[in-house]
mmCIF file of C-alpha atoms and ligand atoms in Angstrom:
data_model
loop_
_atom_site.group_PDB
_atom_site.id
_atom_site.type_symbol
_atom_site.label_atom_id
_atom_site.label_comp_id
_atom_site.label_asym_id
_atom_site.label_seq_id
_atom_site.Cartn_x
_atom_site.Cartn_y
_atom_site.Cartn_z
ATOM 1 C CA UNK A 56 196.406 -105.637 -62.181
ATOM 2 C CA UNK A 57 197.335 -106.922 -59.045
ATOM 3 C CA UNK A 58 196.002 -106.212 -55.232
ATOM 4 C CA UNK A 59 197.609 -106.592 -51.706
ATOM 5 C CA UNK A 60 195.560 -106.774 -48.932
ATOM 6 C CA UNK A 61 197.906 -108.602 -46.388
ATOM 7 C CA UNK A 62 198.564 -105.581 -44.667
ATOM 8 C CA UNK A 63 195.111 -104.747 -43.797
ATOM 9 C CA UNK A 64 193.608 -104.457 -40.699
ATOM 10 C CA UNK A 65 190.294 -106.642 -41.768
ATOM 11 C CA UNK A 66 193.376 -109.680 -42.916
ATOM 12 C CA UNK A 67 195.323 -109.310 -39.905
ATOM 13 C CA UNK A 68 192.288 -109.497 -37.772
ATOM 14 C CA UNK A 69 190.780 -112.519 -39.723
ATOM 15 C CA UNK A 70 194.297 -114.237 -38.724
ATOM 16 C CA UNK A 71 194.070 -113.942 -35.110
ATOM 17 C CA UNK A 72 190.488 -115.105 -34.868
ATOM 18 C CA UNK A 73 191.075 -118.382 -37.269
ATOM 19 C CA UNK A 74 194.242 -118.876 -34.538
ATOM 20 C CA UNK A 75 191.138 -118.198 -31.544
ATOM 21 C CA UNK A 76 193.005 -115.980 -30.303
ATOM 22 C CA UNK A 77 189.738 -114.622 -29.368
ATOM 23 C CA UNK A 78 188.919 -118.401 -27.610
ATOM 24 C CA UNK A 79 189.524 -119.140 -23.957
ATOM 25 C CA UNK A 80 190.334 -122.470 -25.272
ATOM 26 C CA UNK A 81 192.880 -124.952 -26.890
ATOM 27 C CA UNK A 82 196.296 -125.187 -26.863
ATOM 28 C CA UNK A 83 198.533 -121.403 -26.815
ATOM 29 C CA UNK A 84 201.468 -122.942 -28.716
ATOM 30 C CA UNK A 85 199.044 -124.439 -31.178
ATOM 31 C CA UNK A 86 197.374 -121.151 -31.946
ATOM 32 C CA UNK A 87 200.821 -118.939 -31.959
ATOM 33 C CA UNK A 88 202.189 -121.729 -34.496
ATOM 34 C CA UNK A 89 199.028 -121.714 -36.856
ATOM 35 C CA UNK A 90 199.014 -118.046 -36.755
ATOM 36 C CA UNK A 91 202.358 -117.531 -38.334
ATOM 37 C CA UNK A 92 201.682 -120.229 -40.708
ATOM 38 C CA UNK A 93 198.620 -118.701 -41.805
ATOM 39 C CA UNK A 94 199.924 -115.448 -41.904
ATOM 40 C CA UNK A 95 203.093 -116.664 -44.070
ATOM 41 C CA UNK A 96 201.029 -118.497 -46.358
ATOM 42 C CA UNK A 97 198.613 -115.710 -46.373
ATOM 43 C CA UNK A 98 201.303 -113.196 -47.198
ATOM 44 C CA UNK A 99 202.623 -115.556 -49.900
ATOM 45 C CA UNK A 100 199.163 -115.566 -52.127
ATOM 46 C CA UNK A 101 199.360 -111.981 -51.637
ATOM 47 C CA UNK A 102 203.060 -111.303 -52.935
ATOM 48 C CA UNK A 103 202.760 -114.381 -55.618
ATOM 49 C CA UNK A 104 199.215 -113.511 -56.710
ATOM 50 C CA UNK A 105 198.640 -117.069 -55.910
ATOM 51 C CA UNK A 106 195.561 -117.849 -58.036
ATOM 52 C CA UNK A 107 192.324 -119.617 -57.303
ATOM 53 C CA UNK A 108 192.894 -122.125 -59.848
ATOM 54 C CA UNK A 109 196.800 -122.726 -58.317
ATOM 55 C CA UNK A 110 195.732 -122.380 -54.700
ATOM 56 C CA UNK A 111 192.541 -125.683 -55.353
ATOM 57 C CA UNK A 112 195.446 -127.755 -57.621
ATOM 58 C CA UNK A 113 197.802 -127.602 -54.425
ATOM 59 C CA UNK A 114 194.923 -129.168 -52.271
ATOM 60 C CA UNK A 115 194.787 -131.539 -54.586
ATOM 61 C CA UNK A 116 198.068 -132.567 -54.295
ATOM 62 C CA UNK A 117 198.172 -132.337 -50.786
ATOM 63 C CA UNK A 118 194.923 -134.744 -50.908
ATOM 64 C CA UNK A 119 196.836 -137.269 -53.146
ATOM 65 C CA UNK A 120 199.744 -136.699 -50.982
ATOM 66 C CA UNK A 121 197.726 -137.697 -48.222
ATOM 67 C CA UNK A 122 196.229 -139.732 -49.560
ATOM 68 C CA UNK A 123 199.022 -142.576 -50.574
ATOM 69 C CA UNK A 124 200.652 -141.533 -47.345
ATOM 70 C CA UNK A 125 203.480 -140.094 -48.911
ATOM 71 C CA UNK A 126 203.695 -136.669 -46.566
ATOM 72 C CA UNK A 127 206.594 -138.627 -44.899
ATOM 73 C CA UNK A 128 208.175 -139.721 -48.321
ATOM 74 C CA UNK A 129 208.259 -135.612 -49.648
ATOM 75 C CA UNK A 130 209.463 -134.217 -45.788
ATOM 76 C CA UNK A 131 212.943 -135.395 -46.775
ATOM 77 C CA UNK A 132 212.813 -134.182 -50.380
ATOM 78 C CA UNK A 133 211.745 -130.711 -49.181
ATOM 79 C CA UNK A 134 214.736 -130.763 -46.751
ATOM 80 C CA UNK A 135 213.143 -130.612 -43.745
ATOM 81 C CA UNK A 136 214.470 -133.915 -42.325
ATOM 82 C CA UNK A 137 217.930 -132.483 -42.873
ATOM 83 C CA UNK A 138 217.108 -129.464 -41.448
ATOM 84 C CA UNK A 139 216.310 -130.676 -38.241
ATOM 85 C CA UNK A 140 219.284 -133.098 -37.977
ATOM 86 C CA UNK A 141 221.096 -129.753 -38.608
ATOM 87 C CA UNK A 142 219.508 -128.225 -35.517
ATOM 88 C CA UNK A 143 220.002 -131.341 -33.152
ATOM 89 C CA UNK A 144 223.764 -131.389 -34.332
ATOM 90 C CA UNK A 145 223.706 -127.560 -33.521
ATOM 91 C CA UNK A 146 222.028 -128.307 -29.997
ATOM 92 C CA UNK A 147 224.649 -130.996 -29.409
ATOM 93 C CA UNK A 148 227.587 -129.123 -29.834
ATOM 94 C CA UNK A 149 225.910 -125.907 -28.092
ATOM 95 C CA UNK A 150 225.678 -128.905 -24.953
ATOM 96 C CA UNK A 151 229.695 -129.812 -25.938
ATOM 97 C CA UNK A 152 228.516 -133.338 -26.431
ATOM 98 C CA UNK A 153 231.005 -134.251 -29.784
ATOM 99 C CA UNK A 154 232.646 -137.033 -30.998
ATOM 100 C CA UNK A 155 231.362 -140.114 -32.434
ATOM 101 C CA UNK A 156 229.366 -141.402 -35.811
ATOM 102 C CA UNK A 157 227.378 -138.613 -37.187
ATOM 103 C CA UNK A 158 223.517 -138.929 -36.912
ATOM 104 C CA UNK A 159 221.481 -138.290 -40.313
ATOM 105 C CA UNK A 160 217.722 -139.083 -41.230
ATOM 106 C CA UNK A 161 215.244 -141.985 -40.604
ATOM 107 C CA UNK A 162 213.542 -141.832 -43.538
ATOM 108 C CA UNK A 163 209.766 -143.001 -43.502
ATOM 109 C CA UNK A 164 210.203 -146.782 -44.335
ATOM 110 C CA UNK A 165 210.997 -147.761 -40.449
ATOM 111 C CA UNK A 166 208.973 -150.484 -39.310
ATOM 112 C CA UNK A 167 209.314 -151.440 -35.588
ATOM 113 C CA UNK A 168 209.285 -155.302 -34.248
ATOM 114 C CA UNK A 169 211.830 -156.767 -36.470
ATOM 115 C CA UNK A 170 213.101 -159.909 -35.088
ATOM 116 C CA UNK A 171 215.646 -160.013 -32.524
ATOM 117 C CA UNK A 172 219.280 -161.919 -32.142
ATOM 118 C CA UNK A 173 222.117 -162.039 -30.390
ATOM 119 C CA UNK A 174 225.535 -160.753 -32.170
ATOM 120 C CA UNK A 175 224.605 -162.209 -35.570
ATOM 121 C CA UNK A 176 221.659 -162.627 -37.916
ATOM 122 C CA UNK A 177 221.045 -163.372 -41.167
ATOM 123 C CA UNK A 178 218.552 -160.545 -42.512
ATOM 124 C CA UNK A 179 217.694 -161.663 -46.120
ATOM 125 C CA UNK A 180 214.910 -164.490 -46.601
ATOM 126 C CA UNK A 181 216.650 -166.081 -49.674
ATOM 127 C CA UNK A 182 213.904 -165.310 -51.576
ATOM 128 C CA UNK A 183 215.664 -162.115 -53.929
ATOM 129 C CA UNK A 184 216.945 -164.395 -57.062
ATOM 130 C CA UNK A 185 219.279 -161.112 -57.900
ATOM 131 C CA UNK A 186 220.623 -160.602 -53.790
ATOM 132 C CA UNK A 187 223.844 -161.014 -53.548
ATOM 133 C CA UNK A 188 225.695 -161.671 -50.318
ATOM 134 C CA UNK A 189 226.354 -158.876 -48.047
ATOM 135 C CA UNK A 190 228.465 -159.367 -44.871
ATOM 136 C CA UNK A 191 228.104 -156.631 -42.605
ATOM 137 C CA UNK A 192 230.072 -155.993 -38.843
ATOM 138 C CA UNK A 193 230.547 -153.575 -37.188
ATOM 139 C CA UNK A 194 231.508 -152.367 -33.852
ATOM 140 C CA UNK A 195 229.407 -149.812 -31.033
ATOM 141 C CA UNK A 196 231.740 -147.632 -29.046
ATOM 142 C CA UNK A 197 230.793 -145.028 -26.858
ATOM 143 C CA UNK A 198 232.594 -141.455 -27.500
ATOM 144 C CA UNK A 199 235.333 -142.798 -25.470
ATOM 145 C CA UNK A 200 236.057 -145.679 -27.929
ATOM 146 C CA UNK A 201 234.844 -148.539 -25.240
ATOM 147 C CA UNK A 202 232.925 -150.815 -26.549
ATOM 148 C CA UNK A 203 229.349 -151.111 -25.605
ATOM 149 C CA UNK A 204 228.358 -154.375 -24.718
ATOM 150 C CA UNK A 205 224.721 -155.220 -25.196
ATOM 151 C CA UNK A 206 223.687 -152.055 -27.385
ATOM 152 C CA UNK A 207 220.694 -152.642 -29.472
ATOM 153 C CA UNK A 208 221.577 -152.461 -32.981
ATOM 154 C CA UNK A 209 218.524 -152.451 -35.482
ATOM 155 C CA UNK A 210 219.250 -152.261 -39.309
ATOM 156 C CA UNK A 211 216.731 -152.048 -42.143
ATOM 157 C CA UNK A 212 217.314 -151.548 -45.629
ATOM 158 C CA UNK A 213 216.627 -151.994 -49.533
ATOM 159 C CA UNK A 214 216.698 -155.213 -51.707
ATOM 160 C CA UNK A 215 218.148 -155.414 -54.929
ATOM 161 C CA UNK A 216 215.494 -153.248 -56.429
ATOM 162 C CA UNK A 217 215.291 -150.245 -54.189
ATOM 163 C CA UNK A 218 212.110 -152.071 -52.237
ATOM 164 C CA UNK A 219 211.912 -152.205 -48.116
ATOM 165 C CA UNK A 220 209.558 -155.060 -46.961
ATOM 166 C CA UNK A 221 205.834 -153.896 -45.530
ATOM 167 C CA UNK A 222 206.250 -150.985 -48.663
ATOM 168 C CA UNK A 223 207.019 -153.253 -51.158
ATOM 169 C CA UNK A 224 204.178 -156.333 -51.014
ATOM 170 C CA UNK A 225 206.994 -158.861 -53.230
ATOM 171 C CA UNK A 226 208.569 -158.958 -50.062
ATOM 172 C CA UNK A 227 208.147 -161.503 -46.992
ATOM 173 C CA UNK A 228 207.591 -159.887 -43.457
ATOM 174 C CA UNK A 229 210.694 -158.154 -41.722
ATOM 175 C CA UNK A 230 212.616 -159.013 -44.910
ATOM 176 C CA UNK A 231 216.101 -157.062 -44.400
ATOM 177 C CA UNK A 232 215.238 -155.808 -40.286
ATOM 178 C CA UNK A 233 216.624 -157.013 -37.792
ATOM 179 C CA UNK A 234 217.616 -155.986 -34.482
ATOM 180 C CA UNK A 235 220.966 -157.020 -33.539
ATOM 181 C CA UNK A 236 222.444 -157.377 -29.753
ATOM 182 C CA UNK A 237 226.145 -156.384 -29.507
ATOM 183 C CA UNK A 238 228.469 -158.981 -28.251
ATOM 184 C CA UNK A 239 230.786 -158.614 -25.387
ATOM 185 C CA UNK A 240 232.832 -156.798 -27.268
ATOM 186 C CA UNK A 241 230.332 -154.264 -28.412
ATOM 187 C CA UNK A 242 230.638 -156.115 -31.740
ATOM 188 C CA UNK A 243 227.520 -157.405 -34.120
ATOM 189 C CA UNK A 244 227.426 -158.765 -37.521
ATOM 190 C CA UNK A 245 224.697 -159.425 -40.295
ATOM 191 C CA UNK A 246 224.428 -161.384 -43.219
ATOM 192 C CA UNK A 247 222.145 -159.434 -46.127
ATOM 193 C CA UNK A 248 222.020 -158.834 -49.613
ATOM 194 C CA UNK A 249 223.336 -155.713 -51.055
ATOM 195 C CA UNK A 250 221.001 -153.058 -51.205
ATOM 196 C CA UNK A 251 220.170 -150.759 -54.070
ATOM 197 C CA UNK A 252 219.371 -147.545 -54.219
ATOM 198 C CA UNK A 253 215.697 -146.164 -53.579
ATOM 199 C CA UNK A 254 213.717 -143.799 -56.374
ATOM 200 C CA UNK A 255 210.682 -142.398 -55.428
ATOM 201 C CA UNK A 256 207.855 -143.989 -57.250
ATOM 202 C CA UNK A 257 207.020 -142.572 -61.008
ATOM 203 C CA UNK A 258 203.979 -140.420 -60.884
ATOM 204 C CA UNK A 259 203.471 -140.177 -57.218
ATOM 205 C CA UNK A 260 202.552 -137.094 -55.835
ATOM 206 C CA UNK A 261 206.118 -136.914 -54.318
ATOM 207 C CA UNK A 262 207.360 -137.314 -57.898
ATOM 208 C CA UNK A 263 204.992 -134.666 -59.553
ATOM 209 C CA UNK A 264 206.471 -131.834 -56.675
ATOM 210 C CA UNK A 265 209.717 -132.935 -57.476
ATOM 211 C CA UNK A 266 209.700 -133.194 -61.085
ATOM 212 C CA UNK A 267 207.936 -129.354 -60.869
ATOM 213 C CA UNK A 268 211.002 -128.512 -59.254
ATOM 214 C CA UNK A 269 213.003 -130.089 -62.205
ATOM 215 C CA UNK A 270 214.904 -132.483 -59.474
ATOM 216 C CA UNK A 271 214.614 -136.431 -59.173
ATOM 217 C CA UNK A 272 213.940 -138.796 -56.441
ATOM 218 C CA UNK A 273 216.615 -140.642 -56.071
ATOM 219 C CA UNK A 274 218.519 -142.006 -53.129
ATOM 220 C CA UNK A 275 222.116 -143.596 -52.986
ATOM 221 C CA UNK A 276 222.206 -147.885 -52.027
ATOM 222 C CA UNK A 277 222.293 -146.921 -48.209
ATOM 223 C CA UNK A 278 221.603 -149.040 -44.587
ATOM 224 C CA UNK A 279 219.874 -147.524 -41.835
ATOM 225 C CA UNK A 280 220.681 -147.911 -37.854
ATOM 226 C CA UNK A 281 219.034 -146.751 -34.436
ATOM 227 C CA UNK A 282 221.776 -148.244 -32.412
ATOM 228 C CA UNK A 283 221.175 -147.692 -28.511
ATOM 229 C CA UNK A 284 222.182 -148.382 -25.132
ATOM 230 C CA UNK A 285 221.051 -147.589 -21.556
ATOM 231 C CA UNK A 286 222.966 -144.741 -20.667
ATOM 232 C CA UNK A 287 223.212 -143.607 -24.056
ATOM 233 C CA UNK A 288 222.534 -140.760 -26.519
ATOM 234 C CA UNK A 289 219.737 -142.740 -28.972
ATOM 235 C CA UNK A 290 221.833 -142.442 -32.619
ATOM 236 C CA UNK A 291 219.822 -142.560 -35.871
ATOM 237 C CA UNK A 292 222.218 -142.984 -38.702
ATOM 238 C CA UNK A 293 222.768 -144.605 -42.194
ATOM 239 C CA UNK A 294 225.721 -145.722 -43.813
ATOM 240 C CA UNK A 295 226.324 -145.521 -47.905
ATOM 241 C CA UNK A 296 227.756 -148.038 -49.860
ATOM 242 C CA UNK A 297 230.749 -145.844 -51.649
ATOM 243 C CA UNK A 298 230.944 -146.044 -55.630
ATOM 244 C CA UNK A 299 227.425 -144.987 -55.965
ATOM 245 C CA UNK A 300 226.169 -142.137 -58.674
ATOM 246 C CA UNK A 301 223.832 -140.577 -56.256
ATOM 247 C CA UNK A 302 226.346 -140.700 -53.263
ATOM 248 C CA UNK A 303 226.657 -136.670 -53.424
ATOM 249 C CA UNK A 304 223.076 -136.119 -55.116
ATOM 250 C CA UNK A 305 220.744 -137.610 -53.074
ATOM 251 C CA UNK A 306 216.760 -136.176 -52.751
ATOM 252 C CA UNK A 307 216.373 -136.529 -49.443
ATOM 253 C CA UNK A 308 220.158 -135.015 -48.191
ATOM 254 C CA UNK A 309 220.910 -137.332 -45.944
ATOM 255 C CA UNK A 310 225.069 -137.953 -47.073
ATOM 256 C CA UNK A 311 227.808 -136.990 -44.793
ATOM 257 C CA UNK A 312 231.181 -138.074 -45.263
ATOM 258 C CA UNK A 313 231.799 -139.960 -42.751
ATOM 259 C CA UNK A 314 229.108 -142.254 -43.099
ATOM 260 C CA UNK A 315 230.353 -143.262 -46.783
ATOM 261 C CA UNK A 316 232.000 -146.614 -46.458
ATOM 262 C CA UNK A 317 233.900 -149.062 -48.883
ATOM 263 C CA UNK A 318 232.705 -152.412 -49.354
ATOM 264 C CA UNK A 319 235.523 -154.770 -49.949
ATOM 265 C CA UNK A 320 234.537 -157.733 -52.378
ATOM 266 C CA UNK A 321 235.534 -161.105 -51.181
ATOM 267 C CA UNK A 322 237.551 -163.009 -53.828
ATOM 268 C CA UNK A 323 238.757 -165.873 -51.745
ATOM 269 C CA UNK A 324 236.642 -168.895 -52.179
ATOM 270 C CA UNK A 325 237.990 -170.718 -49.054
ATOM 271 C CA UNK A 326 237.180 -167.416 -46.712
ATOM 272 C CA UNK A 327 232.953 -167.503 -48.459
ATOM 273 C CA UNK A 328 232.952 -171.254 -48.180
ATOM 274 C CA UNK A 329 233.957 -170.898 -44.609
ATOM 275 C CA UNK A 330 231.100 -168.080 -44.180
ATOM 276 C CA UNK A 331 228.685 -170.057 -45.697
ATOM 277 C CA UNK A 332 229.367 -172.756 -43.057
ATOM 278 C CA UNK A 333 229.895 -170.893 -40.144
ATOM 279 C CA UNK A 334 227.711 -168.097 -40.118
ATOM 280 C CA UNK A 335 229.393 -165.475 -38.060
ATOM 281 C CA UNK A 336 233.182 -165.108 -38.510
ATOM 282 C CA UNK A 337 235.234 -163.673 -35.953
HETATM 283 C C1 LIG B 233 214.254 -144.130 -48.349
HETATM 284 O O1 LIG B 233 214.742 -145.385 -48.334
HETATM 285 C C2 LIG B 233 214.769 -143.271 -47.473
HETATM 286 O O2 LIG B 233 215.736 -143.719 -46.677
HETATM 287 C C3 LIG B 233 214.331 -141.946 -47.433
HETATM 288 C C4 LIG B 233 214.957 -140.968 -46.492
HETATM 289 C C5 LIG B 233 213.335 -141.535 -48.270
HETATM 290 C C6 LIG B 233 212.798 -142.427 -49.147
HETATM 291 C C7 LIG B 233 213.247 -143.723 -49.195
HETATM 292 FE FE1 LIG B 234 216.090 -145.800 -46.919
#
């Protein structure tokens, strides 16, 4: 036997006094927002017959979640990164501003104040006895295609087993971020390691929702960007190294076409040599 009260007028009157609507004070958007998220999840126990036992193990999950500060780690698996990339690409072309690399999702391993350089650094601290060299360059062009002298570049991304430094303790400080200065001709280039891909961690409470959903956690070998510039539109993008199993079946949604890129192996001994010597190659 099941019940629906939703509907009621006693439910629908609870609702608007948890949002105090009733209360001279707060904040109005805060209470209009709660209110429909109370009411949708209120609506939801009703039409799932959401149980008592069901309805204590999800705050225990959102606890753990919470807990291991992993809210930002599920966002992207649930989509809702994506989703609002979707609706800033939808508000840029509504404004007609088009053209130029597509934006997709930070991600929640970010850390700001990673050292600084002009046109070139070396982002790897030698330390990753299975990196292997990664030469990286690259170009920033406004949507006119002139280069943008000066535009910050910063770049963070994995090591050779899916770990970001400040998440992953193995790793020194700022390991693989950097923030990168673009040349006078808009250029920059980094030497790294090649990343690999990221999996969310066994067990986790990320993991458990996923796994409930029967899906994985797994991320494509990718390298993040904020590239700006006074003047500028701020970009937040990634690029994905092609070849990779997860390119097209990635947990947090973040592939776009145009952001998968080749990378070229480099055979010739005297061209690494002369890398290894001189750093940035132009
Ligand atoms: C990552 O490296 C990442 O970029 C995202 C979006 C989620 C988890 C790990
Ligand atoms: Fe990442």
């Amino acid at each position: 036997m099941t019940v629906k009260i939703f509907d009621t007028p006693d439910v629908q009157d609870f609702l608007k006094t948890i949002a105090g609507f009733d209360q001279a004070g707060g904040n109005e958007r805060a209470k209009q927002i709660m209110h429909r998220l109370l009411s949708d999840l209120f609506k939801l126990i009703d039409d799932f017959d959401v149980t008592p036992e069901e309805y204590w193990s999800a705050v225990s999950l959102l606890n753990a979640l919470g807990g291991q500060t992993q809210f930002g780690l599920l966002s992207p698996g649930l989509g809702f990164d994506h989703f609002l990339d979707m609706r800033q690409d939808a508000i840029d072309a509504e404004a007609k501003r088009t053209g130029g690399t597509p934006r997709t999702i930070e991600g929640p391993l970010y850390v700001a104040g990673a050292p600084e350089a002009e046109g070139f650094a070396r982002m790897d601290d030698g330390q990753d006895p299975d990196g292997e060299t990664m030469w990286l360059t690259g170009q920033v062009r406004d949507v006119d295609g002139t280069p943008v002298a000066g535009a910050k570049v910063e770049i963070w991304h994995a090591n050779s087993r899916g770990g970001y430094s400040f998440f992953d303790p193995t790793q020194s400080e700022y390991n693989l971020r950097r923030t990168i200065v673009t040349d006078a001709d808009g250029r920059y280039t980094a030497r790294s390691i090649i990343p690999s891909g990221y999996g969310v961690p066994e067990g986790a409470p990320t993991d458990v929702v996923l796994k409930s959903l029967g899906r994985h956690g797994e991320r494509p070998a990718h390298i993040h960007y904020f590239i700006s510039a006074p003047g500028h539109q701020h970009l937040t993008t990634q690029i994905n190294l092609a070849g990779d199993p997860y390119t097209w079946d990635d947990f947090a949604f973040a592939t776009r076409e145009e952001l998968v890129v080749p990378a070229n192996r480099i055979e010739d001994q005297g061209e690494i040599a002369r890398r290894e010597l001189d750093g940035p190659f132009a």
